[in-house]
Tab-separated table of C-alpha atoms and ligand atoms in Angstrom:
chain	number	residue	atom	x	y	z
A	714	MET	CA	0.000	0.000	0.000
A	715	ALA	CA	3.018	2.311	-0.163
A	716	ARG	CA	2.855	5.295	-2.494
A	717	SER	CA	6.057	6.463	-4.092
A	718	ALA	CA	7.828	9.226	-2.107
A	719	PRO	CA	10.049	8.412	0.899
A	720	LEU	CA	9.054	9.008	4.520
A	721	SER	CA	9.615	12.471	5.915
A	722	SER	CA	9.905	13.926	9.405
A	723	GLU	CA	6.162	14.600	9.611
A	724	LYS	CA	5.524	10.875	9.923
A	725	ARG	CA	3.056	9.823	12.587
A	726	TYR	CA	1.801	6.566	14.003
A	727	ALA	CA	-1.909	5.862	14.228
A	728	VAL	CA	-4.126	2.907	15.100
A	729	GLY	CA	-7.267	2.019	13.134
A	730	LEU	CA	-9.935	-0.263	14.637
A	731	MET	CA	-12.723	-1.960	12.717
A	732	SER	CA	-15.394	-4.466	13.625
A	733	GLY	CA	-17.726	-5.083	10.736
A	734	THR	CA	-21.209	-6.378	10.089
A	735	SER	CA	-20.088	-10.037	10.259
A	736	VAL	CA	-19.293	-9.574	13.990
A	737	ASP	CA	-16.318	-11.906	13.689
A	738	GLY	CA	-14.031	-9.737	15.814
A	739	ILE	CA	-11.897	-6.620	16.006
A	740	ASP	CA	-9.330	-5.721	13.347
A	741	ALA	CA	-6.555	-3.480	14.663
A	742	ALA	CA	-3.937	-1.928	12.378
A	743	LEU	CA	-0.978	0.199	13.383
A	744	VAL	CA	0.099	2.418	10.506
A	745	GLU	CA	2.765	4.987	9.861
A	746	ILE	CA	1.508	7.926	7.832
A	747	ALA	CA	3.718	10.490	6.110
A	748	GLY	CA	2.623	13.640	4.343
A	749	GLU	CA	-0.498	15.766	4.452
A	750	PRO	CA	-3.662	14.405	6.105
A	751	GLY	CA	-6.121	13.720	3.284
A	752	SER	CA	-3.310	13.275	0.731
A	753	PRO	CA	-0.555	11.266	2.440
A	754	ARG	CA	2.548	10.418	0.478
A	755	GLU	CA	3.021	7.101	2.198
A	756	VAL	CA	1.017	4.782	4.397
A	757	ARG	CA	2.848	1.801	5.873
A	758	LEU	CA	1.203	-1.055	7.723
A	759	ILE	CA	3.466	-1.777	10.719
A	760	ALA	CA	1.354	-4.344	12.575
A	761	PHE	CA	-2.043	-5.982	12.295
A	762	GLU	CA	-4.073	-8.169	14.641
A	763	ASN	CA	-7.518	-9.702	14.550
A	764	THR	CA	-9.077	-10.547	17.900
A	765	ALA	CA	-12.193	-12.685	17.891
A	766	PHE	CA	-15.070	-11.461	20.049
A	767	PRO	CA	-15.727	-13.581	23.160
A	768	ALA	CA	-18.698	-15.857	22.315
A	769	ASP	CA	-21.023	-14.165	24.839
A	770	VAL	CA	-20.229	-10.709	23.451
A	771	ARG	CA	-20.895	-11.881	19.889
A	772	LYS	CA	-24.200	-13.407	20.956
A	773	GLU	CA	-25.271	-10.247	22.767
A	774	ILE	CA	-24.379	-8.056	19.743
A	775	PHE	CA	-26.677	-10.223	17.592
A	776	GLU	CA	-29.456	-9.688	20.155
A	777	LEU	CA	-28.972	-5.928	19.810
A	778	PHE	CA	-29.629	-6.113	16.052
A	779	ASP	CA	-33.268	-6.671	16.974
A	780	PRO	CA	-34.691	-3.253	17.974
A	781	ALA	CA	-37.278	-4.966	20.180
A	782	LYS	CA	-34.507	-6.478	22.318
A	783	ALA	CA	-32.052	-3.570	22.169
A	784	THR	CA	-33.117	-1.869	25.398
A	785	LEU	CA	-31.293	1.264	26.534
A	786	ASP	CA	-29.708	-0.711	29.348
A	787	ARG	CA	-28.333	-3.423	27.055
A	788	VAL	CA	-27.047	-0.938	24.469
A	789	GLY	CA	-25.507	1.247	27.194
A	790	ARG	CA	-23.654	-1.664	28.748
A	791	MET	CA	-22.407	-2.973	25.401
A	792	ASN	CA	-21.248	0.517	24.393
A	793	VAL	CA	-18.892	0.538	27.377
A	794	ALA	CA	-17.923	-3.165	27.131
A	795	LEU	CA	-16.931	-2.718	23.483
A	796	GLY	CA	-14.978	0.438	24.372
A	797	GLU	CA	-12.935	-1.715	26.769
A	798	LEU	CA	-12.400	-4.452	24.139
A	799	TYR	CA	-11.375	-1.932	21.475
A	800	ALA	CA	-8.922	-0.295	23.903
A	801	ALA	CA	-7.393	-3.705	24.664
A	802	ALA	CA	-7.126	-4.468	20.932
A	803	ALA	CA	-5.398	-1.116	20.334
A	804	LEU	CA	-2.919	-1.669	23.177
A	805	SER	CA	-2.223	-5.181	21.941
A	806	VAL	CA	-1.377	-4.145	18.366
A	807	ILE	CA	0.772	-1.301	19.729
A	808	ALA	CA	2.710	-3.824	21.869
A	809	GLU	CA	2.992	-6.177	18.901
A	810	ALA	CA	4.540	-3.353	16.839
A	811	GLY	CA	7.004	-2.548	19.623
A	812	VAL	CA	6.002	1.124	19.587
A	813	ALA	CA	5.534	3.064	22.858
A	814	PRO	CA	1.850	4.056	23.353
A	815	GLY	CA	2.995	7.652	23.897
A	816	GLU	CA	4.202	7.697	20.296
A	817	ILE	CA	0.767	6.997	18.836
A	818	ALA	CA	-0.805	10.249	17.674
A	819	PHE	CA	-4.419	9.052	17.620
A	820	ILE	CA	-6.771	6.096	17.252
A	821	GLY	CA	-9.613	5.905	14.713
A	822	SER	CA	-12.324	3.483	15.829
A	823	HIS	CA	-15.271	2.623	13.607
A	824	GLY	CA	-17.299	0.886	16.335
A	825	GLN	CA	-19.900	-1.837	15.906
A	826	THR	CA	-22.901	-1.043	13.728
A	827	ILE	CA	-26.029	-2.273	15.464
A	828	TYR	CA	-28.581	-0.427	13.338
A	829	HIS	CA	-28.336	1.494	10.085
A	830	ALA	CA	-31.344	3.556	9.015
A	831	PRO	CA	-30.164	6.420	6.790
A	832	GLU	CA	-33.717	6.811	5.479
A	833	HIS	CA	-34.623	7.967	9.002
A	834	ARG	CA	-31.383	9.943	9.238
A	835	TYR	CA	-29.667	7.803	11.833
A	836	THR	CA	-27.126	5.034	12.125
A	837	VAL	CA	-25.843	3.507	15.374
A	838	GLN	CA	-22.229	2.482	15.932
A	839	ILE	CA	-21.287	1.644	19.515
A	840	GLY	CA	-17.963	1.226	21.362
A	841	GLU	CA	-17.386	4.274	23.545
A	842	GLY	CA	-14.536	6.480	22.279
A	843	ALA	CA	-14.119	8.076	25.715
A	844	VAL	CA	-13.340	4.645	27.188
A	845	ILE	CA	-10.796	3.929	24.429
A	846	ALA	CA	-9.092	7.290	25.049
A	847	ALA	CA	-9.124	6.823	28.835
A	848	ARG	CA	-7.633	3.317	28.778
A	849	THR	CA	-4.990	3.994	26.123
A	850	ARG	CA	-4.308	7.665	26.965
A	851	ILE	CA	-4.402	8.293	23.224
A	852	PRO	CA	-6.927	10.656	21.573
A	853	CYS	CA	-9.643	8.633	19.867
A	854	VAL	CA	-11.827	9.553	16.903
A	855	SER	CA	-15.066	7.537	16.823
A	856	ASP	CA	-18.644	7.737	15.514
A	857	PHE	CA	-17.672	8.722	11.976
A	858	ARG	CA	-20.981	8.256	10.174
A	859	PRO	CA	-23.527	10.740	11.658
A	860	ALA	CA	-21.757	13.837	10.270
A	861	ASP	CA	-22.327	12.583	6.723
A	862	ILE	CA	-25.963	11.730	7.438
A	863	ALA	CA	-26.450	15.206	8.919
A	864	VAL	CA	-25.779	16.681	5.456
A	865	GLY	CA	-28.070	14.289	3.630
A	866	GLY	CA	-25.742	11.306	3.054
A	867	GLN	CA	-26.116	7.614	3.791
A	868	GLY	CA	-23.276	7.754	6.347
A	869	ALA	CA	-21.664	4.941	4.310
A	870	PRO	CA	-19.601	3.807	2.571
A	871	LEU	CA	-16.705	5.805	4.036
A	872	VAL	CA	-13.765	3.635	2.997
A	873	PRO	CA	-13.843	4.855	-0.677
A	874	PHE	CA	-11.991	8.097	0.119
A	875	THR	CA	-9.058	6.064	1.469
A	876	GLU	CA	-9.281	3.656	-1.468
A	877	TYR	CA	-8.896	6.625	-3.786
A	878	LEU	CA	-5.801	7.670	-1.819
A	879	LEU	CA	-4.213	4.211	-1.870
A	880	TYR	CA	-5.279	2.539	-5.125
A	881	ARG	CA	-5.877	5.111	-7.869
A	882	GLU	CA	-4.137	4.482	-11.189
A	883	THR	CA	-3.668	6.596	-14.293
A	884	GLU	CA	-4.272	3.861	-16.874
A	885	ARG	CA	-6.738	1.409	-15.371
A	886	THR	CA	-10.278	1.672	-14.065
A	887	LEU	CA	-10.522	-0.388	-10.895
A	888	LEU	CA	-13.440	-1.908	-9.054
A	889	LEU	CA	-12.664	-2.486	-5.382
A	890	GLN	CA	-15.169	-5.054	-4.205
A	891	ASN	CA	-15.397	-5.710	-0.472
A	892	ILE	CA	-17.223	-8.892	0.558
A	893	GLY	CA	-17.726	-8.595	4.297
A	894	GLY	CA	-21.102	-9.078	5.932
A	895	ILE	CA	-22.412	-6.729	3.253
A	896	GLY	CA	-20.917	-6.394	-0.225
A	897	ASN	CA	-19.804	-2.969	-1.377
A	898	VAL	CA	-18.033	-1.697	-4.472
A	899	THR	CA	-15.926	1.375	-5.110
A	900	VAL	CA	-15.339	2.528	-8.691
A	901	ILE	CA	-12.015	4.297	-9.266
A	902	PRO	CA	-11.950	5.497	-12.901
A	903	ASP	CA	-8.511	5.779	-14.506
A	904	GLY	CA	-6.858	9.133	-13.829
A	905	CYS	CA	-9.830	10.299	-11.737
A	906	SER	CA	-10.101	13.095	-9.173
A	907	PRO	CA	-11.723	12.286	-5.793
A	908	ASP	CA	-15.109	13.671	-6.856
A	909	GLN	CA	-15.263	11.125	-9.717
A	910	VAL	CA	-15.025	8.142	-7.367
A	911	TYR	CA	-18.354	6.518	-6.550
A	912	ALA	CA	-19.411	3.590	-4.423
A	913	PHE	CA	-22.404	1.751	-3.016
A	914	ASP	CA	-23.429	-1.455	-1.264
A	915	THR	CA	-24.087	-4.198	-3.815
A	916	GLY	CA	-26.212	-6.256	-1.368
A	917	PRO	CA	-25.437	-9.187	0.915
A	918	GLY	CA	-21.765	-10.186	1.254
A	919	ASN	CA	-21.364	-13.197	3.526
A	920	MET	CA	-24.387	-12.283	5.617
A	921	LEU	CA	-26.816	-14.719	3.993
A	922	ILE	CA	-24.237	-17.522	3.705
A	923	ASP	CA	-23.280	-17.102	7.394
A	924	GLY	CA	-26.925	-16.839	8.465
A	925	VAL	CA	-28.050	-19.973	6.612
A	926	VAL	CA	-25.028	-22.034	7.723
A	927	SER	CA	-25.472	-20.935	11.305
A	928	ARG	CA	-29.183	-21.861	11.357
A	929	LEU	CA	-28.681	-25.178	9.545
A	930	THR	CA	-25.878	-26.264	11.900
A	931	GLY	CA	-27.686	-25.148	15.059
A	932	GLY	CA	-25.028	-22.466	15.571
A	933	SER	CA	-22.107	-24.900	15.659
A	934	GLN	CA	-20.675	-23.266	12.507
A	935	THR	CA	-20.833	-19.521	11.835
A	936	MET	CA	-19.534	-19.558	8.250
A	937	ASP	CA	-19.112	-21.864	5.261
A	938	THR	CA	-15.391	-22.319	5.858
A	939	GLY	CA	-13.527	-22.808	2.595
A	940	GLY	CA	-16.880	-23.035	0.783
A	941	ALA	CA	-17.128	-26.646	2.005
A	942	MET	CA	-20.930	-26.769	1.963
A	943	ALA	CA	-21.407	-24.719	-1.210
A	944	ARG	CA	-19.001	-27.032	-3.013
A	945	LYS	CA	-21.299	-30.014	-2.386
A	946	GLY	CA	-24.602	-28.426	-3.408
A	947	MET	CA	-26.392	-27.459	-6.612
A	948	VAL	CA	-27.833	-24.061	-7.483
A	949	ASP	CA	-31.640	-24.116	-7.516
A	950	ALA	CA	-32.265	-21.929	-10.586
A	951	GLU	CA	-35.887	-21.191	-9.769
A	952	LEU	CA	-35.183	-20.092	-6.191
A	953	LEU	CA	-32.270	-18.014	-7.474
A	954	ARG	CA	-34.590	-16.219	-9.910
A	955	GLU	CA	-37.058	-15.523	-7.134
A	956	LEU	CA	-34.353	-14.120	-4.845
A	957	GLN	CA	-33.031	-11.911	-7.644
A	958	ARG	CA	-36.363	-10.060	-7.565
A	959	GLU	CA	-35.453	-8.437	-4.185
A	960	GLU	CA	-36.001	-4.714	-4.789
A	961	TYR	CA	-32.651	-3.570	-3.338
A	962	TYR	CA	-30.680	-4.686	-6.391
A	963	ALA	CA	-32.553	-2.323	-8.701
A	964	LEU	CA	-32.501	0.719	-6.391
A	965	GLN	CA	-30.453	3.611	-7.730
A	966	ALA	CA	-27.182	4.471	-5.961
A	967	PRO	CA	-26.177	6.060	-3.615
A	968	LYS	CA	-27.558	3.206	-1.528
A	969	THR	CA	-26.460	1.230	1.509
A	970	THR	CA	-27.926	-1.709	3.356
A	971	GLY	CA	-27.416	-4.019	6.311
A	972	ARG	CA	-29.027	-6.516	8.647
A	973	GLU	CA	-32.226	-4.472	8.651
A	974	ARG	CA	-32.853	-5.956	5.155
A	975	PHE	CA	-30.626	-9.065	4.897
A	976	GLY	CA	-30.548	-10.165	8.567
A	977	ALA	CA	-32.329	-12.769	10.685
A	978	ALA	CA	-35.833	-12.325	9.196
A	979	TYR	CA	-34.505	-12.724	5.636
A	980	VAL	CA	-32.598	-15.878	6.626
A	981	GLU	CA	-35.768	-17.375	8.150
A	982	GLU	CA	-37.572	-16.741	4.868
A	983	LEU	CA	-34.720	-18.435	2.959
A	984	LEU	CA	-35.002	-21.503	5.178
A	985	ARG	CA	-38.751	-21.591	4.619
A	986	LEU	CA	-38.327	-21.359	0.834
A	987	GLY	CA	-35.616	-24.036	0.882
A	988	GLU	CA	-37.826	-26.393	2.857
A	989	GLU	CA	-40.823	-25.717	0.617
A	990	ARG	CA	-38.718	-26.700	-2.392
A	991	GLY	CA	-37.196	-29.736	-0.676
A	992	LEU	CA	-33.631	-28.397	-0.919
A	993	SER	CA	-30.751	-29.916	1.015
A	994	ALA	CA	-28.735	-27.670	3.339
A	995	GLU	CA	-25.907	-27.739	0.786
A	996	ASP	CA	-28.197	-26.740	-2.113
A	997	LEU	CA	-29.465	-23.758	-0.133
A	998	VAL	CA	-25.939	-22.616	0.749
A	999	THR	CA	-24.811	-23.020	-2.893
A	1000	THR	CA	-27.822	-21.027	-4.092
A	1001	VAL	CA	-27.214	-18.079	-1.719
A	1002	THR	CA	-23.493	-18.193	-2.579
A	1003	MET	CA	-24.452	-17.855	-6.255
A	1004	LEU	CA	-26.949	-15.082	-5.404
A	1005	THR	CA	-24.162	-13.139	-3.686
A	1006	ALA	CA	-21.842	-13.448	-6.698
A	1007	TRP	CA	-24.686	-12.595	-9.075
A	1008	SER	CA	-25.612	-9.434	-7.113
A	1009	ILE	CA	-22.074	-8.097	-7.600
A	1010	GLY	CA	-22.127	-8.759	-11.355
A	1011	ASP	CA	-25.643	-7.367	-11.630
A	1012	ALA	CA	-24.599	-4.133	-9.885
A	1013	TYR	CA	-21.777	-3.759	-12.407
A	1014	ASP	CA	-24.176	-4.238	-15.332
A	1015	ARG	CA	-26.816	-1.867	-14.017
A	1016	PHE	CA	-24.777	0.999	-12.596
A	1017	ILE	CA	-21.155	0.889	-13.720
A	1018	ARG	CA	-20.471	-0.856	-17.037
A	1019	ASP	CA	-21.763	1.837	-19.419
A	1020	ARG	CA	-20.052	4.712	-17.585
A	1021	HIS	CA	-16.817	2.975	-16.612
A	1022	PRO	CA	-15.949	-0.347	-18.235
A	1023	ALA	CA	-13.501	-1.775	-15.712
A	1024	ASP	CA	-10.021	-3.210	-16.255
A	1025	LEU	CA	-9.847	-5.153	-13.000
A	1026	MET	CA	-11.924	-6.125	-9.979
A	1027	LEU	CA	-9.905	-6.408	-6.749
A	1028	VAL	CA	-11.748	-8.390	-4.083
A	1029	GLY	CA	-11.199	-7.943	-0.346
A	1030	GLY	CA	-12.999	-8.899	2.852
A	1031	GLY	CA	-13.586	-12.366	4.277
A	1032	GLY	CA	-15.563	-13.480	1.222
A	1033	SER	CA	-12.307	-13.592	-0.719
A	1034	TYR	CA	-11.394	-16.638	1.424
A	1035	ASN	CA	-14.408	-18.586	0.152
A	1036	PRO	CA	-13.160	-20.315	-3.028
A	1037	VAL	CA	-16.653	-21.237	-4.236
A	1038	LEU	CA	-17.868	-17.647	-3.931
A	1039	MET	CA	-14.714	-16.496	-5.725
A	1040	GLN	CA	-15.192	-19.056	-8.484
A	1041	PHE	CA	-18.806	-17.938	-9.038
A	1042	LEU	CA	-17.716	-14.292	-8.993
A	1043	LYS	CA	-14.945	-14.923	-11.511
A	1044	GLN	CA	-17.435	-16.616	-13.839
A	1045	GLU	CA	-19.834	-13.647	-13.494
A	1046	MET	CA	-17.247	-10.910	-14.030
A	1047	GLU	CA	-14.981	-12.574	-16.551
A	1048	GLY	CA	-18.099	-13.159	-18.658
A	1049	LYS	CA	-18.407	-9.361	-18.691
A	1050	GLY	CA	-14.733	-8.911	-19.609
A	1051	VAL	CA	-13.505	-7.954	-16.121
A	1052	PRO	CA	-10.678	-10.044	-14.612
A	1053	VAL	CA	-10.955	-10.701	-10.873
A	1054	LYS	CA	-8.100	-10.854	-8.339
A	1055	THR	CA	-8.050	-10.978	-4.557
A	1056	GLN	CA	-6.242	-8.277	-2.598
A	1057	GLU	CA	-3.665	-10.883	-1.601
A	1058	GLU	CA	-3.078	-11.897	-5.222
A	1059	ALA	CA	-2.373	-8.216	-5.912
A	1060	GLY	CA	0.033	-7.951	-2.967
A	1061	GLY	CA	-2.383	-6.290	-0.500
A	1062	ASN	CA	-3.748	-7.264	2.897
A	1063	SER	CA	-7.457	-7.789	2.697
A	1064	ASP	CA	-7.970	-8.170	6.446
A	1065	ALA	CA	-6.232	-4.936	7.391
A	1066	LYS	CA	-7.724	-2.714	4.710
A	1067	GLU	CA	-10.749	-1.332	6.588
A	1068	ALA	CA	-8.849	-0.842	9.867
A	1069	VAL	CA	-6.191	1.106	7.931
A	1070	ALA	CA	-8.990	3.156	6.381
A	1071	PHE	CA	-10.268	4.279	9.784
A	1072	ALA	CA	-6.749	5.358	10.804
A	1073	LEU	CA	-6.591	7.499	7.644
A	1074	LEU	CA	-10.070	8.919	8.166
A	1075	ALA	CA	-9.131	9.808	11.775
A	1076	ASP	CA	-6.020	11.538	10.400
A	1077	CYS	CA	-8.350	13.790	8.393
A	1078	THR	CA	-10.557	14.427	11.435
A	1079	MET	CA	-7.615	15.384	13.648
A	1080	ALA	CA	-6.578	17.906	10.973
A	1081	GLY	CA	-10.133	19.218	10.493
A	1082	ILE	CA	-10.315	17.895	6.922
A	1083	PRO	CA	-13.438	16.294	5.379
A	1084	GLY	CA	-13.343	12.499	4.972
A	1085	ASN	CA	-16.566	11.697	3.112
A	1086	LEU	CA	-16.988	11.466	-0.638
A	1087	PRO	CA	-20.385	12.952	-1.520
A	1088	ALA	CA	-20.507	10.882	-4.746
A	1089	ALA	CA	-20.280	7.743	-2.600
A	1090	THR	CA	-22.580	8.666	0.279
A	1091	GLY	CA	-25.009	11.071	-1.403
A	1092	ALA	CA	-24.141	13.858	1.052
A	1093	SER	CA	-24.750	17.446	-0.072
A	1094	ARG	CA	-21.143	18.389	0.701
A	1095	PRO	CA	-17.839	17.177	2.153
A	1096	VAL	CA	-17.776	17.306	5.973
A	1097	VAL	CA	-15.332	16.542	8.782
A	1098	LEU	CA	-16.287	13.122	10.179
A	1099	GLY	CA	-16.256	11.786	13.718
A	1100	LYS	CA	-16.030	12.860	17.335
A	1101	ILE	CA	-12.788	13.251	19.235
A	1102	SER	CA	-12.303	11.972	22.803
A	1103	TRP	CA	-9.102	13.521	24.165
B	594	LIG	N1	-11.917	-19.251	5.350
B	594	LIG	C1	-13.115	-18.731	5.062
B	594	LIG	N2	-13.988	-19.428	4.298
B	594	LIG	C2	-15.205	-18.928	3.992
B	594	LIG	N3	-15.644	-17.741	4.404
B	594	LIG	C3	-14.817	-16.982	5.160
B	594	LIG	C4	-13.513	-17.436	5.526
B	594	LIG	N4	-12.937	-16.468	6.280
B	594	LIG	C5	-13.839	-15.468	6.368
B	594	LIG	N5	-14.976	-15.768	5.703
B	594	LIG	C6	-16.201	-14.966	5.614
B	594	LIG	O1	-15.894	-13.610	5.814
B	594	LIG	C7	-16.698	-13.064	6.871
B	594	LIG	C8	-15.934	-11.968	7.565
B	594	LIG	O2	-15.609	-11.011	6.606
B	594	LIG	P1	-15.102	-9.551	7.024
B	594	LIG	O3	-14.285	-9.657	8.256
B	594	LIG	O4	-14.537	-8.941	5.816
B	594	LIG	O5	-16.496	-8.889	7.377
B	594	LIG	P2	-16.834	-7.552	8.135
B	594	LIG	O6	-15.678	-6.615	8.057
B	594	LIG	O7	-17.362	-7.946	9.456
B	594	LIG	O8	-18.050	-6.993	7.287
B	594	LIG	P3	-18.365	-5.531	6.603
B	594	LIG	O9	-17.228	-5.253	5.668
B	594	LIG	O10	-19.646	-5.786	5.907
B	594	LIG	O11	-18.502	-4.573	7.721
B	594	LIG	C9	-17.032	-14.250	7.752
B	594	LIG	O12	-18.217	-14.016	8.481
B	594	LIG	C10	-17.178	-15.354	6.704
B	594	LIG	O13	-18.470	-15.356	6.153
B	595	LIG	C1	-23.441	1.153	8.326
B	595	LIG	C2	-22.277	0.254	8.107
B	595	LIG	O1	-21.653	-0.192	9.057
B	595	LIG	N1	-21.948	0.004	6.839
B	595	LIG	C3	-20.796	-0.814	6.480
B	595	LIG	C4	-21.268	-2.207	6.076
B	595	LIG	O2	-20.150	-3.047	5.791
B	595	LIG	C5	-19.865	-2.952	4.388
B	595	LIG	C6	-20.848	-1.950	3.888
B	595	LIG	O3	-21.924	-2.141	4.813
B	595	LIG	C7	-20.326	-0.491	4.002
B	595	LIG	O4	-21.353	0.372	3.531
B	595	LIG	C8	-20.001	-0.087	5.446
B	595	LIG	O5	-18.673	-0.269	5.812
B	595	LIG	C9	-17.515	0.155	5.175
B	595	LIG	C10	-16.384	-0.049	6.115
B	595	LIG	C11	-17.530	1.618	4.681
B	595	LIG	O6	-18.100	2.490	5.328
B	595	LIG	O7	-16.927	1.867	3.640
């Protein structure tokens, strides 16, 4: 992820923390940044750690996705408990890097999304920044999304600004496809300026695969590791066609989504449809794996292809570790003339990418520089994101 020029004396260390919609744990990245906030010359990943959530914490977070169960008391307690876990993750990656905590300029912490409702002008990320700052004694930027929503945006996706900084090319148009819980794409046209970058959520990432596997295994498995189940099943073409009718895919961008649409209730409906059609567990997993790959190709056809025929799709996020999903995606995209590579195949680090992004966004915040891309979020203007706990 290095850009060309050498490091200078203005270099600073920062920690980025991310826990995404899959709720698999906390990603912590320690980076060294050189150059101007918002246009750094170089960003170096010094250390990275992923810490799984304790099982009881993960279970409780899933309970909080249901607004009927997310009482003030439960949300309040989890806000503080996550602040403690994020602080521990930050201190751990700092120790791993062998850097003194006093040398870290700031932490950027995304928090845990428990509800995302931009249509009602709110989104909720918890994990108290004041706790992170108090435990680490490092200033912490948190709660990045509301500032964008306050000026009419979706509050997401926010990573595209950092993708522009780190990946832009003069000759090739790139699609950066993240397959986390949700799938999201960023389009970086060749030789573009930041205001020409656009992005949106393509639909489910691993959320449906994880949900179906978890329900079918009584919770003993939380993902289709290595695509083991999908590899054994067959796509049910009729069910696939029915699922493709979900209205989200045709909605115009800017658009974002989450568990409110593709969460527990949707998974229950999938199980019902699978049972009605007499599908095996494997057939259902293969069908939703295909649906996920299809939704990414469909988004390209509907919203990107005519404006920006792409030279390469770079895939990151945990979905890139599912070989069946990757095989389906390659078939989809290569049929449209777009080669597909994983971040790792291109020399990147797929796991660290979003945590690095929140360190870079916090760098902007600390300098009072906007971090949103209105073309990605739909905001009326660029704004400074986040809240600082000193
Ligand atoms: N070895 C693997 N085989 C299959 N799937 C995997 C593997 N490793 C990770 N995954 C999938 O990736 C998911 C985690 O992806 P990731 O950490 O990118 O999501 P996230 O950051 O929580 O989500 P988002 O980007 O939507 O916020 C897991 O829940 C699982 O579905
Ligand atoms: C509200 C929320 O947490 N959105 C996430 C989620 O996970 C993927 C996709 O949906 C993306 O829109 C966003 O995250 C990334 C980090 C972003 O803001 O760019």
